[in-house]
mmCIF file of C-alpha atoms in Angstrom:
data_model
loop_
_atom_site.group_PDB
_atom_site.id
_atom_site.type_symbol
_atom_site.label_atom_id
_atom_site.label_comp_id
_atom_site.label_asym_id
_atom_site.label_seq_id
_atom_site.Cartn_x
_atom_site.Cartn_y
_atom_site.Cartn_z
ATOM 1 C CA MET A 1 -11.048 -84.736 59.972
ATOM 2 C CA THR A 2 -12.229 -86.779 56.576
ATOM 3 C CA SER A 3 -9.690 -86.309 53.841
ATOM 4 C CA SER A 4 -12.419 -84.863 52.061
ATOM 5 C CA LEU A 5 -12.335 -81.684 54.156
ATOM 6 C CA ILE A 6 -8.932 -81.654 54.138
ATOM 7 C CA TRP A 7 -7.900 -81.740 50.663
ATOM 8 C CA LEU A 8 -10.882 -78.762 50.742
ATOM 9 C CA ILE A 9 -9.479 -76.573 53.602
ATOM 10 C CA THR A 10 -6.021 -76.879 51.859
ATOM 11 C CA SER A 11 -7.167 -76.243 48.387
ATOM 12 C CA ILE A 12 -8.698 -72.798 49.453
ATOM 13 C CA ILE A 13 -5.472 -71.819 51.438
ATOM 14 C CA THR A 14 -3.409 -72.514 48.490
ATOM 15 C CA LEU A 15 -5.820 -70.450 46.356
ATOM 16 C CA PHE A 16 -5.473 -67.601 48.511
ATOM 17 C CA LEU A 17 -1.554 -67.812 48.958
ATOM 18 C CA TYR A 18 -1.494 -68.101 45.130
ATOM 19 C CA GLY A 19 -3.754 -65.047 44.635
ATOM 20 C CA VAL A 20 -1.808 -62.969 47.011
ATOM 21 C CA GLY A 21 1.367 -64.191 45.558
ATOM 22 C CA GLN A 22 0.221 -63.557 42.196
ATOM 23 C CA GLY A 23 -1.033 -59.756 43.296
ATOM 24 C CA LEU A 24 2.395 -58.685 44.641
ATOM 25 C CA VAL A 25 4.239 -60.282 41.457
ATOM 26 C CA LYS A 26 1.868 -58.041 39.559
ATOM 27 C CA MET A 27 2.362 -54.921 41.979
ATOM 28 C CA TRP A 28 6.692 -55.170 41.471
ATOM 29 C CA ILE A 29 6.916 -56.936 38.645
ATOM 30 C CA SER A 30 8.280 -53.567 36.651
ATOM 31 C CA GLU A 31 11.165 -53.338 39.577
ATOM 32 C CA VAL A 32 12.148 -56.778 39.911
ATOM 33 C CA PRO A 33 13.365 -58.779 36.329
ATOM 34 C CA PRO A 34 11.145 -62.129 35.954
ATOM 35 C CA ALA A 35 14.724 -64.129 35.986
ATOM 36 C CA ARG A 36 15.404 -62.795 39.506
ATOM 37 C CA PHE A 37 11.557 -64.043 40.564
ATOM 38 C CA CYS A 38 12.774 -67.425 39.333
ATOM 39 C CA LEU A 39 15.790 -67.298 41.471
ATOM 40 C CA TYR A 40 13.993 -66.039 44.571
ATOM 41 C CA PHE A 41 11.169 -68.491 43.799
ATOM 42 C CA VAL A 42 13.833 -71.651 44.365
ATOM 43 C CA VAL A 43 14.995 -70.343 47.470
ATOM 44 C CA ALA A 44 11.575 -69.699 48.986
ATOM 45 C CA LYS A 45 10.589 -73.410 47.660
ATOM 46 C CA SER A 46 13.898 -74.518 49.959
ATOM 47 C CA ILE A 47 13.060 -72.715 53.056
ATOM 48 C CA VAL A 48 9.097 -73.659 53.254
ATOM 49 C CA ASN A 49 9.666 -77.262 51.477
ATOM 50 C CA LEU A 50 12.679 -78.375 53.479
ATOM 51 C CA GLY A 51 11.317 -76.832 56.638
ATOM 52 C CA TYR A 52 8.325 -79.124 56.176
ATOM 53 C CA PHE A 53 10.481 -82.063 55.393
ATOM 54 C CA PHE A 54 12.570 -81.990 58.055
ATOM 55 C CA THR A 55 9.882 -81.727 60.658
ATOM 56 C CA HIS A 56 7.647 -84.718 59.512
ATOM 57 C CA GLN A 57 7.688 -87.724 59.764
ATOM 58 C CA HIS A 58 8.123 -89.834 56.200
ATOM 59 C CA PRO A 59 9.659 -92.798 54.485
ATOM 60 C CA ASP A 60 13.538 -92.613 53.154
ATOM 61 C CA PRO A 61 12.811 -91.004 50.011
ATOM 62 C CA PHE A 62 16.048 -92.947 48.232
ATOM 63 C CA SER A 63 15.047 -96.101 49.570
ATOM 64 C CA PRO A 64 14.951 -98.736 46.848
ATOM 65 C CA GLU A 65 11.321 -99.178 47.064
ATOM 66 C CA GLY A 66 10.119 -95.793 46.781
ATOM 67 C CA ARG A 67 12.931 -95.342 43.583
ATOM 68 C CA THR A 68 9.973 -94.762 41.046
ATOM 69 C CA PHE A 69 8.248 -92.211 43.473
ATOM 70 C CA LEU A 70 11.123 -90.547 43.184
ATOM 71 C CA LEU A 71 11.936 -90.156 39.601
ATOM 72 C CA PHE A 72 8.176 -89.490 38.865
ATOM 73 C CA GLY A 73 8.383 -86.905 41.774
ATOM 74 C CA ILE A 74 11.153 -85.046 40.223
ATOM 75 C CA PHE A 75 10.530 -85.443 36.572
ATOM 76 C CA ALA A 76 7.067 -84.057 37.444
ATOM 77 C CA TYR A 77 8.348 -80.881 39.268
ATOM 78 C CA ILE A 78 11.138 -80.370 36.382
ATOM 79 C CA LEU A 79 8.142 -79.841 33.869
ATOM 80 C CA ASP A 80 6.469 -77.494 36.369
ATOM 81 C CA GLY A 81 9.862 -75.663 36.681
ATOM 82 C CA LEU A 82 10.034 -75.630 33.040
ATOM 83 C CA GLY A 83 6.551 -74.319 32.698
ATOM 84 C CA TRP A 84 7.019 -71.568 34.929
ATOM 85 C CA ILE A 85 10.410 -70.295 32.834
ATOM 86 C CA LEU A 86 8.134 -70.289 29.875
ATOM 87 C CA TYR A 87 5.469 -68.162 31.724
ATOM 88 C CA PHE A 88 8.204 -65.782 32.794
ATOM 89 C CA GLN A 89 9.616 -65.738 29.120
ATOM 90 C CA SER A 90 6.272 -65.051 27.786
ATOM 91 C CA ILE A 91 5.738 -62.107 29.943
ATOM 92 C CA VAL A 92 8.701 -60.402 28.597
ATOM 93 C CA TYR A 93 7.299 -61.087 24.995
ATOM 94 C CA GLY A 94 3.803 -60.577 25.611
ATOM 95 C CA PRO A 95 0.831 -58.873 27.664
ATOM 96 C CA ILE A 96 1.161 -59.883 31.081
ATOM 97 C CA THR A 97 -2.982 -59.374 31.038
ATOM 98 C CA ILE A 98 -3.333 -61.705 28.256
ATOM 99 C CA VAL A 99 -0.741 -64.197 29.259
ATOM 100 C CA GLY A 100 -2.258 -64.389 32.633
ATOM 101 C CA THR A 101 -5.910 -65.377 30.894
ATOM 102 C CA LEU A 102 -4.436 -68.093 28.868
ATOM 103 C CA SER A 103 -2.234 -69.305 32.151
ATOM 104 C CA ALA A 104 -5.551 -69.536 33.919
ATOM 105 C CA ALA A 105 -6.925 -72.408 31.517
ATOM 106 C CA TYR A 106 -4.620 -75.136 32.567
ATOM 107 C CA PRO A 107 -7.139 -76.685 34.558
ATOM 108 C CA ALA A 108 -8.999 -77.790 31.831
ATOM 109 C CA ILE A 109 -5.732 -79.584 30.197
ATOM 110 C CA THR A 110 -5.778 -80.968 33.808
ATOM 111 C CA ILE A 111 -9.085 -82.473 33.831
ATOM 112 C CA LEU A 112 -8.895 -83.893 30.663
ATOM 113 C CA LEU A 113 -5.340 -85.453 31.074
ATOM 114 C CA ALA A 114 -6.645 -86.929 34.939
ATOM 115 C CA ARG A 115 -9.800 -88.627 32.991
ATOM 116 C CA ILE A 116 -7.601 -89.951 30.116
ATOM 117 C CA PHE A 117 -4.511 -91.246 32.475
ATOM 118 C CA LEU A 118 -5.860 -91.398 35.918
ATOM 119 C CA SER A 119 -9.540 -92.366 35.206
ATOM 120 C CA GLU A 120 -10.943 -89.759 37.494
ATOM 121 C CA ILE A 121 -14.460 -89.910 36.744
ATOM 122 C CA LEU A 122 -16.459 -86.977 38.334
ATOM 123 C CA SER A 123 -20.211 -86.438 38.833
ATOM 124 C CA SER A 124 -22.054 -84.448 36.264
ATOM 125 C CA VAL A 125 -22.559 -81.730 38.925
ATOM 126 C CA GLN A 126 -19.267 -81.700 39.886
ATOM 127 C CA TYR A 127 -17.911 -81.761 36.025
ATOM 128 C CA MET A 128 -20.421 -78.300 35.672
ATOM 129 C CA GLY A 129 -18.905 -76.751 38.817
ATOM 130 C CA VAL A 130 -15.578 -77.379 37.252
ATOM 131 C CA ALA A 131 -16.503 -75.784 33.631
ATOM 132 C CA LEU A 132 -17.778 -72.705 35.763
ATOM 133 C CA VAL A 133 -14.475 -72.553 37.820
ATOM 134 C CA ILE A 134 -12.161 -72.348 34.686
ATOM 135 C CA PHE A 135 -14.240 -69.994 32.590
ATOM 136 C CA CYS A 136 -14.780 -67.677 35.511
ATOM 137 C CA CYS A 137 -11.020 -67.500 35.863
ATOM 138 C CA LEU A 138 -10.502 -66.612 31.882
ATOM 139 C CA GLY A 139 -13.270 -63.928 32.883
ATOM 140 C CA LEU A 140 -11.350 -62.835 35.727
ATOM 141 C CA SER A 141 -8.244 -63.037 34.312
ATOM 142 C CA TYR A 142 -9.086 -60.631 30.952
ATOM 143 C CA SER A 143 -8.913 -56.926 31.227
ATOM 144 C CA PRO A 144 -8.968 -54.809 28.175
ATOM 145 C CA SER A 145 -5.726 -53.564 26.549
ATOM 146 C CA ASN A 146 -4.467 -49.773 27.840
ATOM 147 C CA PRO A 147 -2.314 -48.334 25.040
ATOM 148 C CA ASP A 148 -0.619 -46.422 27.686
ATOM 149 C CA ASP A 149 0.151 -49.537 29.987
ATOM 150 C CA PRO A 150 3.461 -51.166 29.657
ATOM 151 C CA ASN A 151 2.313 -54.541 30.707
ATOM 152 C CA ALA A 152 -0.205 -54.183 27.933
ATOM 153 C CA LYS A 153 2.548 -53.785 25.112
ATOM 154 C CA VAL A 154 3.325 -56.870 22.717
ATOM 155 C CA THR A 155 7.056 -56.893 21.756
ATOM 156 C CA ASN A 156 7.200 -60.366 20.458
ATOM 157 C CA ARG A 157 4.949 -63.124 18.851
ATOM 158 C CA LYS A 158 7.116 -65.464 20.718
ATOM 159 C CA TRP A 159 4.656 -65.052 23.716
ATOM 160 C CA ILE A 160 2.014 -67.317 22.357
ATOM 161 C CA PRO A 161 3.835 -70.365 22.080
ATOM 162 C CA LEU A 162 5.977 -70.021 25.333
ATOM 163 C CA ALA A 163 2.514 -68.988 27.227
ATOM 164 C CA PHE A 164 0.461 -72.428 25.735
ATOM 165 C CA PHE A 165 3.556 -74.858 26.436
ATOM 166 C CA ALA A 166 3.904 -73.453 29.906
ATOM 167 C CA LEU A 167 -0.096 -74.341 30.697
ATOM 168 C CA LEU A 168 0.516 -77.708 28.800
ATOM 169 C CA LEU A 169 3.625 -78.522 31.181
ATOM 170 C CA TRP A 170 1.488 -77.441 34.009
ATOM 171 C CA SER A 171 -0.855 -79.780 33.635
ATOM 172 C CA THR A 172 1.031 -82.764 32.871
ATOM 173 C CA ALA A 173 3.264 -81.951 35.979
ATOM 174 C CA GLN A 174 0.004 -82.319 38.146
ATOM 175 C CA THR A 175 -1.272 -85.416 36.463
ATOM 176 C CA ILE A 176 2.032 -87.389 36.777
ATOM 177 C CA MET A 177 2.188 -86.318 40.629
ATOM 178 C CA LYS A 178 -1.496 -87.425 41.181
ATOM 179 C CA TYR A 179 -0.473 -90.694 39.702
ATOM 180 C CA ALA A 180 3.066 -91.166 41.318
ATOM 181 C CA TYR A 181 0.897 -90.974 44.541
ATOM 182 C CA GLY A 182 -0.367 -94.407 43.887
ATOM 183 C CA LEU A 183 3.245 -95.700 43.732
ATOM 184 C CA PRO A 184 5.096 -97.683 46.454
ATOM 185 C CA GLU A 185 6.277 -95.309 49.292
ATOM 186 C CA ALA A 186 4.645 -92.293 47.998
ATOM 187 C CA SER A 187 4.387 -89.366 50.222
ATOM 188 C CA GLU A 188 3.424 -85.847 50.318
ATOM 189 C CA VAL A 189 6.344 -84.882 52.480
ATOM 190 C CA ASN A 190 8.992 -86.381 50.296
ATOM 191 C CA MET A 191 6.802 -85.287 47.184
ATOM 192 C CA LEU A 192 7.893 -81.717 48.979
ATOM 193 C CA LEU A 193 11.596 -82.243 48.812
ATOM 194 C CA PHE A 194 11.259 -83.701 44.911
ATOM 195 C CA ASN A 195 9.380 -79.974 44.085
ATOM 196 C CA THR A 196 12.534 -78.477 45.546
ATOM 197 C CA ILE A 197 14.957 -80.565 43.609
ATOM 198 C CA GLY A 198 12.976 -80.263 40.651
ATOM 199 C CA GLY A 199 12.649 -76.349 40.975
ATOM 200 C CA ALA A 200 16.356 -76.355 41.593
ATOM 201 C CA LEU A 201 17.224 -78.054 38.320
ATOM 202 C CA THR A 202 15.222 -75.739 36.240
ATOM 203 C CA LEU A 203 14.354 -72.395 37.947
ATOM 204 C CA GLY A 204 17.635 -72.290 39.896
ATOM 205 C CA LEU A 205 19.829 -72.755 36.800
ATOM 206 C CA TYR A 206 17.549 -70.174 34.998
ATOM 207 C CA GLY A 207 17.596 -67.892 38.077
ATOM 208 C CA LEU A 208 21.538 -67.907 38.425
ATOM 209 C CA LYS A 209 22.104 -67.562 34.787
ATOM 210 C CA ASN A 210 19.784 -64.751 33.735
ATOM 211 C CA GLY A 211 19.074 -63.186 37.541
ATOM 212 C CA LEU A 212 22.180 -62.466 38.993
ATOM 213 C CA LYS A 213 23.074 -59.762 36.895
ATOM 214 C CA GLY A 214 22.605 -56.150 37.854
ATOM 215 C CA SER A 215 22.358 -54.599 41.110
ATOM 216 C CA HIS A 216 20.476 -56.262 43.877
ATOM 217 C CA SER A 217 18.999 -54.653 47.202
ATOM 218 C CA GLY A 218 17.586 -55.426 50.155
ATOM 219 C CA LYS A 219 14.274 -54.032 49.045
ATOM 220 C CA GLU A 220 14.276 -55.761 46.118
ATOM 221 C CA TRP A 221 14.577 -59.201 48.151
ATOM 222 C CA ILE A 222 11.897 -58.298 49.851
ATOM 223 C CA ARG A 223 9.754 -57.793 46.752
ATOM 224 C CA SER A 224 10.673 -60.803 45.372
ATOM 225 C CA PHE A 225 10.552 -63.157 48.181
ATOM 226 C CA ILE A 226 7.472 -62.347 49.834
ATOM 227 C CA PRO A 227 5.307 -63.198 46.668
ATOM 228 C CA MET A 228 7.741 -66.026 45.619
ATOM 229 C CA GLY A 229 7.314 -67.425 49.776
ATOM 230 C CA MET A 230 3.591 -67.360 49.550
ATOM 231 C CA MET A 231 3.397 -69.001 45.887
ATOM 232 C CA ALA A 232 5.892 -71.673 47.772
ATOM 233 C CA GLY A 233 3.616 -72.589 50.318
ATOM 234 C CA GLY A 234 0.529 -72.619 47.437
ATOM 235 C CA ASP A 235 2.835 -75.502 46.065
ATOM 236 C CA MET A 236 2.947 -76.838 49.332
ATOM 237 C CA GLY A 237 -0.966 -76.810 49.888
ATOM 238 C CA PHE A 238 -1.450 -78.046 46.166
ATOM 239 C CA ILE A 239 0.827 -81.281 47.218
ATOM 240 C CA ILE A 240 -0.947 -81.829 50.155
ATOM 241 C CA ALA A 241 -4.550 -81.581 48.966
ATOM 242 C CA ALA A 242 -3.281 -83.476 45.763
ATOM 243 C CA SER A 243 -2.316 -86.466 47.807
ATOM 244 C CA LYS A 244 -6.070 -86.389 49.739
ATOM 245 C CA GLY A 245 -8.394 -85.875 46.886
ATOM 246 C CA PRO A 246 -8.795 -85.498 43.058
ATOM 247 C CA VAL A 247 -6.554 -83.342 41.106
ATOM 248 C CA SER A 248 -9.637 -83.068 38.404
ATOM 249 C CA ILE A 249 -11.231 -80.727 41.315
ATOM 250 C CA ILE A 250 -8.239 -79.415 43.354
ATOM 251 C CA SER A 251 -6.580 -78.235 39.907
ATOM 252 C CA PRO A 252 -9.085 -75.745 39.102
ATOM 253 C CA LEU A 253 -10.077 -74.763 42.628
ATOM 254 C CA THR A 254 -6.799 -73.772 43.460
ATOM 255 C CA GLY A 255 -6.535 -72.266 39.396
ATOM 256 C CA ALA A 256 -9.520 -69.623 40.847
ATOM 257 C CA TYR A 257 -6.460 -67.397 42.406
ATOM 258 C CA PRO A 258 -7.571 -64.678 39.731
ATOM 259 C CA VAL A 259 -10.703 -63.918 42.042
ATOM 260 C CA VAL A 260 -7.880 -62.938 45.097
ATOM 261 C CA THR A 261 -5.400 -61.757 43.016
ATOM 262 C CA LEU A 262 -8.340 -59.078 41.758
ATOM 263 C CA ALA A 263 -9.650 -58.361 45.023
ATOM 264 C CA PHE A 264 -6.061 -57.763 45.760
ATOM 265 C CA ALA A 265 -5.807 -55.506 42.643
ATOM 266 C CA ALA A 266 -8.942 -53.541 43.984
ATOM 267 C CA ILE A 267 -7.909 -52.632 47.471
ATOM 268 C CA ILE A 268 -4.623 -52.849 47.647
ATOM 269 C CA LEU A 269 -3.802 -51.394 44.288
ATOM 270 C CA LYS A 270 -7.032 -49.529 43.650
ATOM 271 C CA GLU A 271 -7.919 -50.808 39.786
ATOM 272 C CA HIS A 272 -11.250 -50.783 38.899
ATOM 273 C CA ILE A 273 -13.396 -54.103 38.479
ATOM 274 C CA SER A 274 -15.672 -54.443 35.572
ATOM 275 C CA LYS A 275 -19.197 -55.649 35.532
ATOM 276 C CA LEU A 276 -17.695 -58.998 33.636
ATOM 277 C CA GLN A 277 -15.726 -59.682 36.415
ATOM 278 C CA TRP A 278 -18.176 -59.320 39.174
ATOM 279 C CA VAL A 279 -20.616 -61.424 37.604
ATOM 280 C CA CYS A 280 -17.270 -63.896 37.548
ATOM 281 C CA ILE A 281 -16.674 -63.578 41.097
ATOM 282 C CA VAL A 282 -20.285 -64.751 42.143
ATOM 283 C CA VAL A 283 -20.506 -67.492 39.436
ATOM 284 C CA LEU A 284 -17.099 -68.636 40.240
ATOM 285 C CA ILE A 285 -17.928 -69.017 44.055
ATOM 286 C CA PHE A 286 -20.954 -71.233 42.934
ATOM 287 C CA GLY A 287 -18.832 -73.097 40.753
ATOM 288 C CA ILE A 288 -16.395 -74.165 43.703
ATOM 289 C CA PHE A 289 -19.727 -75.341 45.747
ATOM 290 C CA MET A 290 -20.799 -77.374 43.018
ATOM 291 C CA SER A 291 -17.661 -78.858 42.076
ATOM 292 C CA ALA A 292 -16.968 -80.037 45.753
ATOM 293 C CA VAL A 293 -19.651 -81.937 46.460
ATOM 294 C CA ASP A 294 -19.072 -85.325 47.708
ATOM 295 C CA LYS A 295 -20.706 -88.671 47.496
ATOM 296 C CA GLU A 296 -23.152 -88.052 50.530
ATOM 297 C CA THR A 297 -24.216 -84.976 49.435
ATOM 298 C CA ALA A 298 -24.585 -85.322 46.187
ATOM 299 C CA LYS A 299 -27.120 -88.423 47.478
ATOM 300 C CA LYS A 300 -28.856 -85.950 49.453
ATOM 301 C CA ILE A 301 -29.191 -83.626 47.080
ATOM 302 C CA PHE A 302 -29.599 -85.648 43.623
ATOM 303 C CA GLY A 303 -31.013 -89.277 45.214
ATOM 304 C CA ASN A 304 -29.043 -92.185 44.202
ATOM 305 C CA ASN A 305 -28.782 -91.642 40.419
ATOM 306 C CA LYS A 306 -25.704 -93.031 38.915
ATOM 307 C CA ASN A 307 -25.182 -90.039 36.709
ATOM 308 C CA ASN A 308 -24.582 -88.157 40.022
ATOM 309 C CA SER A 309 -22.135 -90.661 41.680
ATOM 310 C CA ALA A 310 -19.329 -88.815 43.440
ATOM 311 C CA TYR A 311 -15.421 -89.152 41.481
ATOM 312 C CA THR A 312 -13.807 -92.354 41.351
ATOM 313 C CA TYR A 313 -10.057 -92.840 41.393
ATOM 314 C CA LYS A 314 -7.962 -95.596 39.778
ATOM 315 C CA SER A 315 -4.747 -95.734 39.732
ATOM 316 C CA LEU A 316 -2.820 -97.195 36.512
ATOM 317 C CA PRO A 317 -1.569 -100.816 36.529
#
């Protein structure tokens, strides 16, 4: 199996894990405090990531040669964990529908950062596909506010900077992670270990401080752990995909999870799908195919036009 096929398939699996996981969070968010979701997220990360780490070959993660990779990897996932904390805090202060819409735009910043700092250059067709994916994610995440919906209630304007800095942290973390793969002793298996460490230092501490209050039950454990386990699996899929392909494409592809969440909401939660969302679904699928066009396919469709050349990736010196 070619590396391009590996990152594409892994990205699609990640998309479904994120989408269903977010759908379950949406279904149970009123019954489980956000801080407790963070705590269970770390538990799920530990089980999924460490299970993969101990069952696959990998270089010594703490060797002197791989120390730079270790530092960049942990730093990336400290930023990622801080982003999740800000995201859950923004849900507390603001409407989850609008917060979800804003958070779905983080791939746009990732593409900009990857272009500036990683020299990732996509073809014009891929850029158009990425743009379609991002705009459709925004459209799919949008739903009109209902005054009777507690999830649409704005309690404090703090949610605006919290949500903005969350997506900025996520984008920066993804860019740093991709850069780290160009360092000595780089390994996606070790990156999963660093994901766990970074999550424990952020989400874990936050969850222990704010998520242990109140009573706990087996039902809450299930309703917290299942969606967080799927999100942890999605993180693992993203790490593997990013080690094989361009983060400029992988980020918007996996960020298209609102289409899966929307299908989940329509089938399981019996929510109404608007005409705008149906249009976004169709266009998003088209955008995914456009963004995944590789060098050989681009040559067959568009010839040898240099403007349609496949993406290139250059590591920073």
